[in-house]
């Protein structure tokens, strides 16, 4: 039985409550137009799978929907679905309309519909077990699963003796037991797929650099090999690409390997969009299965930022013989777009659940015993290593200890760390009283002085980069790019992060106030020297990507230009100077969302939490914000208990 218009009316009530969007209703309406006899469960399922996609989930889990509808859909607490709760009797009365179906009823209705397929075809929806997908995302998932599974097969039975000696030389001693960095290299040498994950300072890039040296040595030792390995290095954003490039160059300075091996290790990373060859106003790329990349090895850093569509596009463009290595922090926020690929791939990896075949491979090369696993992990777990020892944050580092407490959901320990400013000098806490709080103004305006006046404190605010603009301005035009690079580096020493975009403690409200504090005579929304801006949409003509940050400066002729760091510039100072009139899709970047900060690091991070709890305010968001800080972290709360609520809430 069906009454499609009745379903649409009920969806309208959900929209009025803020639980569904007009886009979700439009998709349900589309399904009804395609099949006028579509049953109520099918129309509801269509609206809900669209809703899940808007939340970053690529499918609707029907089993979880039946067990915990509120939690699954991120609408009111599951208690609100019980009849005895009388918060809003009229609204609550509409909720049981989907709670009335059990799992079998959902699946039966969907499997009988012409709108739903069970695999290949052209239906708008696909039912795969208990998961309901939009077809496009089901196809992305198939590409990902098939490509990774075929790369998990071992490509060698053992390592050559000569390479074992090199492995020992690269990893002579370690504070870890076992040596997880060495373990990552050993496992990555076994197959054409590997994941190296870990928190900040655990040595992911150092491990990668040693692994690439070993892979080059392995290739050079193969008989009749006459060519160099073609290794491509990429990251999701320009900033992340610049960071991994710099990290590899630094790692190579301390790596004692032949110059010929060093020469084969890539030192410049590209963005994934450039790697695949983005096409203007198209979801398609130049490289795909019929025009694949030419590469022996592809490495992607900051993989937690990659959504399902991008990962599927990358895998679709890789030849079967190409080795793929993913690096990143599995505990960070998932991508803004749909699909938490890194988190899903790494699920269970922290348990060291290696099977006997994997342990047999490891034993000849790792001296320390691993201990027996409680359970055996997935096939992907066998090619995943979690780096656990932080070389950056010691036991006296508040940032390191706070990150651990937040990541484990230990709110009591997190509070102890935040309140112990004497022991943890790199952690600070401020409770804000109003949007114009003087302490907030002092923090963002602070300036400890230029480097040539003595080493500046790391707790500087935005006054520091403004001082560089004013006092470091060169006398000759030939030095303007070097000056712009100094300004950009100074701006990166401090960053205000927000959980939300809107509201008095969101990006929009804070950018307005900070702008007024730093530039009191400046009219709002006008271009001025010193204005930091972030690109909000890829512009392939200009070579700028979503998330790139530039600073507005006067060039040698006195005209305003926006200076952006130039990707793949190597050791030479290169700046991209763009007229503000050519940048319609930008926003002021004194305050940015935590999501936008991924792939970046700052000397000092100031995280400002809103007054009320939000669905996006989770443990993963706070952990990501804390781990953006290298030297100092300041928490600013507009209500004292919001921080606790955030780390007790997880999106996993």
XYZ file of C-alpha atoms in Angstrom:
652
model
C 0.000 0.000 0.000
C 1.167 3.517 -0.657
C 0.132 7.077 -0.153
C 3.070 9.000 -1.495
C 1.625 12.450 -0.887
C 1.050 11.535 2.758
C 4.739 10.605 3.068
C 5.725 13.948 1.572
C 3.514 15.756 4.094
C 5.172 13.900 6.944
C 8.574 14.761 5.492
C 7.489 18.422 5.500
C 6.900 18.147 9.245
C 10.402 16.689 9.686
C 11.773 19.609 7.677
C 10.012 22.060 9.998
C 11.738 20.335 12.930
C 15.103 20.601 11.195
C 15.514 16.823 10.879
C 15.368 16.608 7.080
C 16.152 19.065 4.301
C 14.258 20.239 1.234
C 16.811 18.319 -0.840
C 15.794 15.097 0.948
C 12.152 15.821 0.135
C 13.020 16.557 -3.499
C 14.684 13.161 -3.820
C 11.642 11.418 -2.322
C 9.461 13.375 -4.789
C 11.754 12.245 -7.641
C 11.313 8.607 -6.590
C 7.538 9.030 -6.492
C 7.597 10.538 -9.994
C 9.643 7.575 -11.239
C 7.344 4.993 -9.659
C 3.918 6.308 -8.709
C 3.170 3.024 -6.936
C 6.287 3.279 -4.742
C 5.505 2.106 -1.209
C 5.810 4.336 1.846
C 8.946 2.551 3.155
C 10.681 3.108 -0.200
C 9.912 6.834 -0.206
C 10.992 7.189 3.422
C 14.162 5.221 2.732
C 14.963 7.514 -0.204
C 14.584 10.636 1.948
C 16.658 9.091 4.751
C 19.523 7.892 2.533
C 19.667 11.412 1.082
C 19.740 12.769 4.648
C 22.612 10.449 5.548
C 24.599 11.592 2.531
C 24.204 15.184 3.721
C 25.697 14.073 7.059
C 28.701 12.502 5.339
C 27.404 8.906 5.497
C 27.435 7.115 2.151
C 24.701 4.635 3.019
C 21.696 4.119 5.283
C 22.221 1.239 7.709
C 18.754 -0.304 7.970
C 19.623 -2.537 10.920
C 20.893 0.405 12.985
C 17.902 2.452 11.866
C 15.598 -0.136 13.433
C 17.659 -0.385 16.633
C 18.535 3.286 17.269
C 16.741 5.594 14.824
C 17.615 8.849 16.582
C 21.306 8.032 16.894
C 21.527 6.686 13.336
C 19.929 9.767 11.783
C 21.446 12.276 14.273
C 17.998 13.638 15.094
C 16.682 13.860 18.692
C 17.830 11.408 21.317
C 16.365 7.938 20.967
C 14.220 8.613 24.059
C 12.180 10.984 21.906
C 11.038 8.027 19.842
C 9.268 6.453 22.800
C 5.504 7.149 23.127
C 5.695 8.004 26.836
C 7.888 11.041 26.172
C 5.628 14.065 25.786
C 8.032 16.858 24.803
C 5.980 17.722 21.737
C 3.110 15.285 21.407
C 2.067 16.352 17.908
C 5.611 16.153 16.508
C 6.440 12.928 18.347
C 3.301 11.319 16.949
C 4.857 11.467 13.474
C 8.081 9.730 14.503
C 6.827 6.123 14.836
C 5.862 6.197 11.145
C 9.324 4.848 10.241
C 9.926 3.133 13.570
C 6.930 0.920 12.772
C 8.911 -1.079 10.177
C 11.246 -3.868 11.236
C 14.358 -4.835 9.279
C 12.634 -7.488 7.175
C 9.796 -5.129 6.261
C 12.269 -2.470 5.122
C 14.236 -4.965 3.018
C 11.145 -6.628 1.561
C 9.630 -3.321 0.478
C 12.909 -2.146 -1.048
C 13.662 -5.411 -2.858
C 10.206 -5.353 -4.507
C 10.578 -1.792 -5.813
C 11.574 -0.965 -9.381
C 13.629 1.890 -7.904
C 15.983 -0.424 -6.020
C 18.570 -2.805 -7.439
C 20.683 -5.455 -5.756
C 23.832 -4.800 -7.790
C 24.668 -3.656 -11.312
C 21.958 -1.771 -13.222
C 20.610 1.752 -13.442
C 18.192 1.991 -10.512
C 18.650 5.146 -8.376
C 18.980 3.041 -5.198
C 21.002 -0.081 -4.410
C 20.333 -2.471 -1.526
C 23.526 -4.256 -0.473
C 22.811 -6.469 2.531
C 21.441 -4.153 5.218
C 22.891 -1.066 3.550
C 20.945 1.191 1.207
C 23.045 3.335 -1.167
C 22.493 5.940 -3.806
C 23.753 4.144 -6.904
C 26.670 6.472 -7.540
C 28.062 5.924 -4.057
C 27.516 2.178 -4.277
C 29.643 2.231 -7.451
C 32.363 4.215 -5.652
C 32.346 1.633 -2.862
C 32.701 -1.215 -5.379
C 35.710 0.453 -7.006
C 37.354 0.962 -3.608
C 36.700 -2.581 -2.365
C 37.818 -4.321 -5.570
C 40.958 -2.228 -6.050
C 42.189 -2.579 -2.471
C 41.402 -6.296 -2.230
C 43.511 -7.143 -5.274
C 46.406 -5.077 -3.872
C 46.338 -6.938 -0.551
C 47.726 -10.120 -2.112
C 51.422 -10.672 -1.168
C 53.833 -10.027 -4.036
C 56.912 -11.672 -2.476
C 57.590 -14.582 -0.115
C 60.633 -13.039 1.592
C 63.003 -10.089 1.488
C 66.467 -10.391 -0.103
C 69.353 -10.721 2.373
C 70.907 -7.460 1.194
C 67.671 -5.584 1.888
C 67.422 -7.108 5.356
C 70.802 -5.591 6.138
C 69.590 -2.200 4.904
C 66.458 -2.551 7.017
C 68.582 -3.131 10.113
C 70.814 -0.165 9.238
C 67.851 2.190 8.832
C 66.324 1.083 12.151
C 69.288 0.495 14.516
C 67.575 1.387 17.824
C 64.121 2.547 18.811
C 62.399 3.789 21.984
C 59.443 1.641 20.931
C 59.053 -2.040 21.676
C 58.294 -3.355 19.152
C 59.570 -0.830 16.604
C 56.321 0.135 14.877
C 58.079 2.252 12.257
C 60.165 -0.743 11.205
C 57.023 -2.881 11.302
C 55.301 -0.484 8.890
C 58.146 -0.844 6.390
C 58.217 -4.631 6.701
C 54.486 -4.969 6.007
C 54.520 -2.403 3.192
C 57.246 -4.407 1.432
C 54.972 -7.458 1.320
C 52.062 -6.219 -0.822
C 50.916 -3.388 -3.091
C 48.846 -1.691 -0.398
C 49.719 -0.331 3.037
C 48.373 2.114 5.600
C 50.643 3.937 8.046
C 48.601 5.765 10.659
C 49.428 7.557 13.880
C 49.026 10.765 15.826
C 51.125 13.930 15.480
C 54.853 13.460 15.924
C 54.791 9.664 15.630
C 57.085 9.734 12.605
C 54.790 8.916 9.700
C 56.834 10.926 7.187
C 60.159 9.641 8.555
C 58.857 6.090 8.205
C 57.655 6.814 4.678
C 61.041 8.218 3.667
C 62.850 5.103 4.924
C 60.262 2.891 3.231
C 60.795 4.636 -0.108
C 64.552 4.170 0.255
C 63.982 0.442 0.828
C 61.622 0.173 -2.151
C 64.175 1.863 -4.409
C 66.932 -0.453 -3.108
C 64.653 -3.434 -3.704
C 63.956 -2.354 -7.291
C 67.633 -1.642 -7.961
C 68.514 -5.146 -6.776
C 66.148 -6.862 -9.182
C 67.860 -8.572 -12.164
C 67.627 -6.833 -15.541
C 66.160 -3.687 -13.987
C 67.173 -0.727 -16.154
C 64.833 2.035 -15.035
C 64.065 4.110 -11.975
C 60.855 3.688 -10.040
C 58.221 6.261 -10.916
C 56.991 7.467 -7.497
C 54.172 10.012 -7.148
C 53.503 11.901 -3.916
C 50.173 13.620 -3.256
C 47.917 15.112 -0.584
C 44.316 16.358 -0.570
C 45.123 20.088 -0.243
C 47.865 22.482 -1.259
C 48.871 23.090 2.348
C 49.060 19.383 3.102
C 51.112 18.850 -0.054
C 53.543 21.598 0.983
C 53.852 20.138 4.481
C 54.668 16.601 3.363
C 57.152 17.955 0.802
C 58.949 19.921 3.499
C 58.863 16.975 5.924
C 60.432 14.603 3.398
C 63.189 17.082 2.565
C 63.982 17.417 6.278
C 63.905 13.655 6.809
C 66.356 13.136 3.956
C 68.840 15.508 5.602
C 69.217 13.066 8.502
C 68.991 9.839 6.493
C 72.317 8.120 5.815
C 71.726 6.496 2.441
C 73.566 6.781 -0.901
C 72.924 9.967 -2.878
C 71.599 7.909 -5.755
C 68.833 6.537 -3.513
C 68.048 10.006 -2.164
C 67.715 11.288 -5.718
C 64.960 8.751 -6.413
C 62.802 9.833 -3.480
C 60.211 12.471 -4.518
C 60.544 15.785 -2.689
C 57.561 17.587 -4.142
C 53.953 16.601 -3.564
C 50.976 17.462 -5.723
C 47.357 17.863 -4.769
C 45.160 14.920 -5.691
C 43.172 17.144 -8.038
C 46.309 18.033 -9.977
C 47.579 14.475 -9.880
C 44.402 13.139 -11.477
C 43.944 16.119 -13.795
C 40.813 18.011 -12.793
C 38.445 19.120 -15.509
C 36.668 22.452 -15.249
C 33.015 22.120 -14.136
C 33.168 18.331 -14.209
C 33.356 15.486 -11.678
C 35.545 13.556 -14.090
C 39.323 13.588 -14.290
C 41.855 13.296 -17.096
C 43.182 10.069 -15.559
C 40.838 7.102 -15.130
C 40.779 3.372 -15.887
C 41.081 3.976 -19.645
C 43.823 6.596 -19.226
C 45.630 5.527 -16.048
C 48.440 7.276 -14.234
C 51.970 6.158 -15.065
C 53.293 5.204 -11.642
C 54.968 2.346 -9.817
C 54.169 3.757 -6.373
C 51.623 6.373 -5.278
C 51.749 7.830 -1.765
C 48.914 9.920 -0.335
C 49.439 11.881 2.873
C 46.626 13.195 5.129
C 44.408 10.386 3.853
C 41.797 11.039 6.569
C 40.740 14.081 4.523
C 39.848 12.009 1.448
C 36.162 11.324 0.782
C 34.807 8.218 -0.919
C 34.366 9.831 -4.336
C 37.954 11.112 -4.451
C 39.389 7.812 -3.212
C 37.396 5.890 -5.827
C 38.622 8.295 -8.527
C 42.218 7.755 -7.425
C 41.904 3.971 -7.361
C 40.124 3.981 -10.716
C 43.145 5.782 -12.206
C 45.775 3.376 -10.799
C 47.112 0.461 -12.853
C 46.778 -2.895 -11.065
C 50.557 -3.063 -10.680
C 50.822 0.260 -8.819
C 51.558 0.165 -5.095
C 49.392 2.495 -2.969
C 50.560 3.769 0.429
C 48.209 5.833 2.593
C 49.392 7.981 5.503
C 47.303 9.839 8.034
C 45.775 9.994 11.477
C 42.779 7.664 11.641
C 41.409 9.510 14.699
C 41.078 12.881 12.987
C 37.878 14.223 11.528
C 36.637 12.495 8.407
C 36.416 14.411 5.146
C 33.864 17.187 4.716
C 32.320 15.286 1.811
C 30.641 11.902 2.171
C 32.640 8.905 3.329
C 35.061 8.415 6.224
C 37.398 6.266 4.125
C 40.483 6.314 6.364
C 38.512 5.602 9.523
C 36.672 2.711 7.869
C 39.848 1.176 6.445
C 41.648 1.409 9.798
C 38.805 0.043 11.929
C 40.275 -2.540 14.320
C 43.906 -1.742 13.460
C 44.712 -0.551 16.994
C 44.235 -4.133 18.265
C 47.391 -5.460 16.512
C 45.146 -8.276 15.281
C 47.609 -9.825 12.830
C 46.869 -13.352 11.655
C 49.419 -16.190 11.650
C 50.364 -15.639 8.004
C 51.196 -11.992 8.702
C 53.148 -12.878 11.847
C 55.107 -15.470 9.890
C 56.102 -12.723 7.432
C 57.101 -10.343 10.255
C 59.151 -12.726 12.475
C 62.432 -12.829 10.464
C 62.685 -9.029 10.481
C 61.227 -7.910 13.840
C 62.966 -9.137 16.989
C 60.392 -8.071 19.556
C 57.373 -10.341 20.138
C 53.952 -8.910 19.321
C 51.915 -10.929 21.802
C 48.909 -12.978 20.888
C 45.917 -11.103 19.436
C 42.514 -11.200 21.123
C 40.922 -11.501 17.696
C 42.117 -11.691 14.092
C 41.604 -8.510 12.134
C 40.413 -7.885 8.607
C 42.534 -8.366 5.493
C 43.193 -4.619 5.460
C 44.316 -4.766 9.116
C 47.096 -7.134 7.996
C 48.597 -4.296 5.921
C 48.025 -1.527 8.479
C 50.389 -0.287 11.182
C 49.523 2.199 13.928
C 52.526 4.273 15.046
C 52.181 4.839 18.783
C 55.237 6.669 20.139
C 55.239 10.482 19.844
C 58.665 11.970 19.230
C 57.200 15.493 19.383
C 55.146 15.438 22.567
C 56.726 14.014 25.727
C 55.135 13.279 29.092
C 55.391 16.963 30.065
C 53.650 18.172 26.915
C 50.138 19.339 27.672
C 49.231 19.165 23.979
C 50.285 15.524 23.734
C 48.593 14.510 26.989
C 45.410 16.428 26.165
C 45.242 14.830 22.716
C 45.483 11.363 24.312
C 42.772 12.164 26.875
C 40.424 13.587 24.258
C 41.009 10.705 21.846
C 40.168 8.153 24.540
C 37.098 10.107 25.667
C 38.587 10.614 29.164
C 36.913 13.907 30.073
C 38.093 13.801 33.709
C 41.759 13.533 32.689
C 41.289 16.232 30.048
C 39.945 18.598 32.728
C 42.931 17.873 34.985
C 45.333 18.767 32.149
C 43.448 21.934 31.200
C 43.446 23.162 34.806
C 47.134 22.401 35.496
C 48.788 25.383 33.807
C 51.810 25.204 36.114
C 52.749 21.704 34.987
C 51.578 22.018 31.383
C 52.889 25.391 30.221
C 51.716 24.848 26.636
C 48.011 24.609 27.569
C 45.802 27.585 28.372
C 42.121 27.936 29.147
C 39.832 30.967 28.949
C 36.129 31.130 29.780
C 34.587 33.881 27.663
C 31.919 36.146 29.097
C 30.731 37.900 25.936
C 31.678 38.228 22.253
C 33.744 41.359 22.978
C 35.742 39.678 25.751
C 38.935 41.696 26.359
C 40.993 38.542 26.852
C 39.992 37.279 23.415
C 40.890 40.634 21.873
C 44.279 40.608 23.625
C 44.972 37.055 22.490
C 44.285 37.640 18.791
C 46.013 41.045 18.760
C 49.172 39.971 20.614
C 52.592 40.627 19.113
C 55.783 39.598 20.942
C 58.059 41.230 18.386
C 59.958 40.283 15.259
C 62.506 37.457 15.174
C 65.455 39.848 14.901
C 64.389 41.394 18.224
C 64.931 38.050 19.932
C 63.176 34.751 19.497
C 59.429 35.455 19.662
C 57.196 33.585 22.039
C 54.989 31.026 20.348
C 51.833 32.487 21.910
C 51.770 35.403 19.488
C 48.512 36.512 17.941
C 47.862 38.165 14.605
C 49.817 41.267 15.605
C 52.964 39.327 14.714
C 52.237 38.875 10.996
C 51.008 42.492 10.751
C 54.353 43.591 12.186
C 56.154 41.557 9.510
C 54.085 43.290 6.823
C 54.993 46.722 8.161
C 58.629 46.323 9.223
C 59.919 43.783 6.706
C 58.601 45.476 3.554
C 61.503 45.450 1.058
C 62.912 48.499 -0.683
C 63.257 46.801 -4.083
C 60.655 44.847 -6.062
C 62.962 41.841 -6.529
C 62.547 40.959 -2.841
C 58.751 41.159 -2.691
C 58.183 37.425 -3.106
C 60.582 36.666 -0.265
C 58.753 39.232 1.875
C 55.382 37.695 1.007
C 56.697 34.291 2.027
C 57.796 35.750 5.394
C 54.315 37.214 5.889
C 52.623 33.905 5.065
C 54.936 32.041 7.453
C 54.245 34.599 10.200
C 50.490 34.281 9.700
C 50.761 30.495 10.065
C 52.188 30.782 13.574
C 48.738 31.505 15.063
C 45.235 30.399 14.085
C 41.748 30.732 15.541
C 39.662 27.586 14.985
C 35.881 27.263 15.335
C 33.506 24.335 15.467
C 30.732 26.138 13.579
C 30.409 28.568 10.707
C 27.506 30.620 12.021
C 26.686 32.215 15.359
C 28.551 34.651 17.604
C 31.264 32.030 18.258
C 31.312 30.746 14.685
C 33.600 31.653 11.798
C 31.414 34.434 10.444
C 30.884 36.262 13.743
C 34.494 35.919 14.900
C 35.975 37.074 11.596
C 33.907 40.243 11.806
C 35.037 41.007 15.367
C 38.702 40.178 14.784
C 38.694 42.326 11.651
C 37.253 45.247 13.657
C 39.847 44.793 16.404
C 42.834 44.622 14.053
C 41.602 47.133 11.461
C 39.229 49.504 13.312
C 39.233 52.073 10.484
C 38.582 49.559 7.746
C 35.117 49.306 6.200
C 33.680 45.752 6.285
C 33.840 43.553 3.168
C 36.446 45.705 1.400
C 39.899 44.590 0.342
C 42.776 45.960 2.415
C 46.422 45.149 3.031
C 46.760 42.401 5.610
C 43.442 40.693 4.879
C 43.913 36.887 4.987
C 41.585 34.981 2.671
C 40.780 31.332 2.063
C 39.713 29.954 -1.309
C 36.295 28.287 -0.989
C 36.036 26.702 -4.450
C 38.628 25.133 -6.738
C 39.764 27.497 -9.497
C 41.760 25.480 -12.016
C 42.420 28.495 -14.235
C 44.247 30.277 -11.419
C 45.730 27.086 -10.020
C 44.114 27.599 -6.608
C 42.318 24.921 -4.601
C 39.624 24.981 -1.950
C 41.369 25.674 1.375
C 44.370 27.597 -0.004
C 45.178 30.675 2.119
C 46.666 33.935 0.848
C 47.450 37.341 2.350
C 46.478 40.642 0.708
C 49.554 42.842 0.229
C 50.559 45.905 -1.736
C 52.919 44.963 -4.529
C 55.903 47.038 -5.625
C 53.590 49.389 -7.560
C 51.314 49.966 -4.574
C 48.434 47.895 -5.971
C 46.650 45.342 -3.812
C 47.424 41.737 -4.714
C 46.746 38.480 -2.865
C 49.919 36.461 -2.282
C 49.564 32.666 -2.320
C 52.365 30.146 -1.797
C 53.137 28.483 -5.100
C 52.833 24.676 -5.123
C 55.856 22.639 -6.182
C 58.165 25.620 -5.847
C 61.020 23.558 -4.362
C 63.702 25.541 -2.571
C 63.181 28.629 -4.729
C 60.936 31.378 -3.329
C 57.853 31.560 -5.538
C 54.638 33.411 -4.817
C 51.467 33.543 -6.881
C 50.267 37.174 -6.997
C 46.557 37.443 -7.871
C 44.360 40.529 -8.232
C 41.527 40.528 -5.651
C 39.065 41.143 -8.481
C 39.852 37.673 -9.835
C 38.980 35.989 -6.526
C 35.193 35.952 -6.094
C 35.085 32.728 -4.065
C 37.019 33.661 -0.931
C 36.304 34.377 2.712
C 38.278 36.143 5.441
C 40.434 33.652 7.331
C 41.278 35.053 10.766
C 38.958 32.309 12.042
C 38.417 29.065 10.133
C 36.579 25.839 10.897
C 38.460 22.886 12.325
C 37.583 20.972 9.157
C 39.376 23.581 7.043
C 42.473 23.369 9.270
C 43.163 19.718 8.445
C 46.492 19.240 6.743
C 47.905 22.327 8.493
C 49.932 22.947 11.646
C 50.344 26.145 13.639
C 52.652 27.150 16.490
C 49.654 28.264 18.523
C 46.027 27.202 18.060
C 43.086 28.904 19.765
C 39.941 26.737 19.682
C 36.692 28.586 20.410
C 33.708 26.427 21.351
C 30.089 27.638 20.982
C 27.515 28.131 23.725
C 25.357 25.167 22.785
C 25.973 21.551 21.833
C 25.966 20.748 18.130
C 26.041 17.561 16.053
C 29.411 18.583 14.618
C 30.950 19.210 18.058
C 32.511 15.803 18.645
C 35.582 14.145 20.141
C 37.115 13.860 16.678
C 36.708 17.594 16.071
C 38.359 18.552 19.384
C 41.174 16.020 18.841
C 41.822 17.405 15.357
C 41.944 20.966 16.721
C 44.330 20.077 19.555
C 46.693 18.227 17.215
C 46.947 21.214 14.849
C 49.036 22.932 17.576
C 52.808 22.454 17.667
C 53.778 24.585 20.677
C 50.722 26.095 22.384
C 47.009 25.371 22.593
C 44.370 27.677 24.055
C 40.814 26.537 24.723
C 38.215 29.305 24.791
C 34.794 28.273 26.080
C 31.658 30.352 26.102
C 30.139 27.801 28.502
C 32.219 25.691 30.863
C 30.659 22.271 30.194
C 30.676 22.340 26.366
C 34.190 20.880 26.171
C 33.172 17.884 28.287
C 30.062 17.298 26.197
C 32.129 17.414 23.015
C 34.688 14.763 23.970
C 31.969 12.453 25.262
C 30.302 12.618 21.842
C 31.832 10.679 18.961
C 30.901 10.341 15.296
C 32.273 6.773 15.154
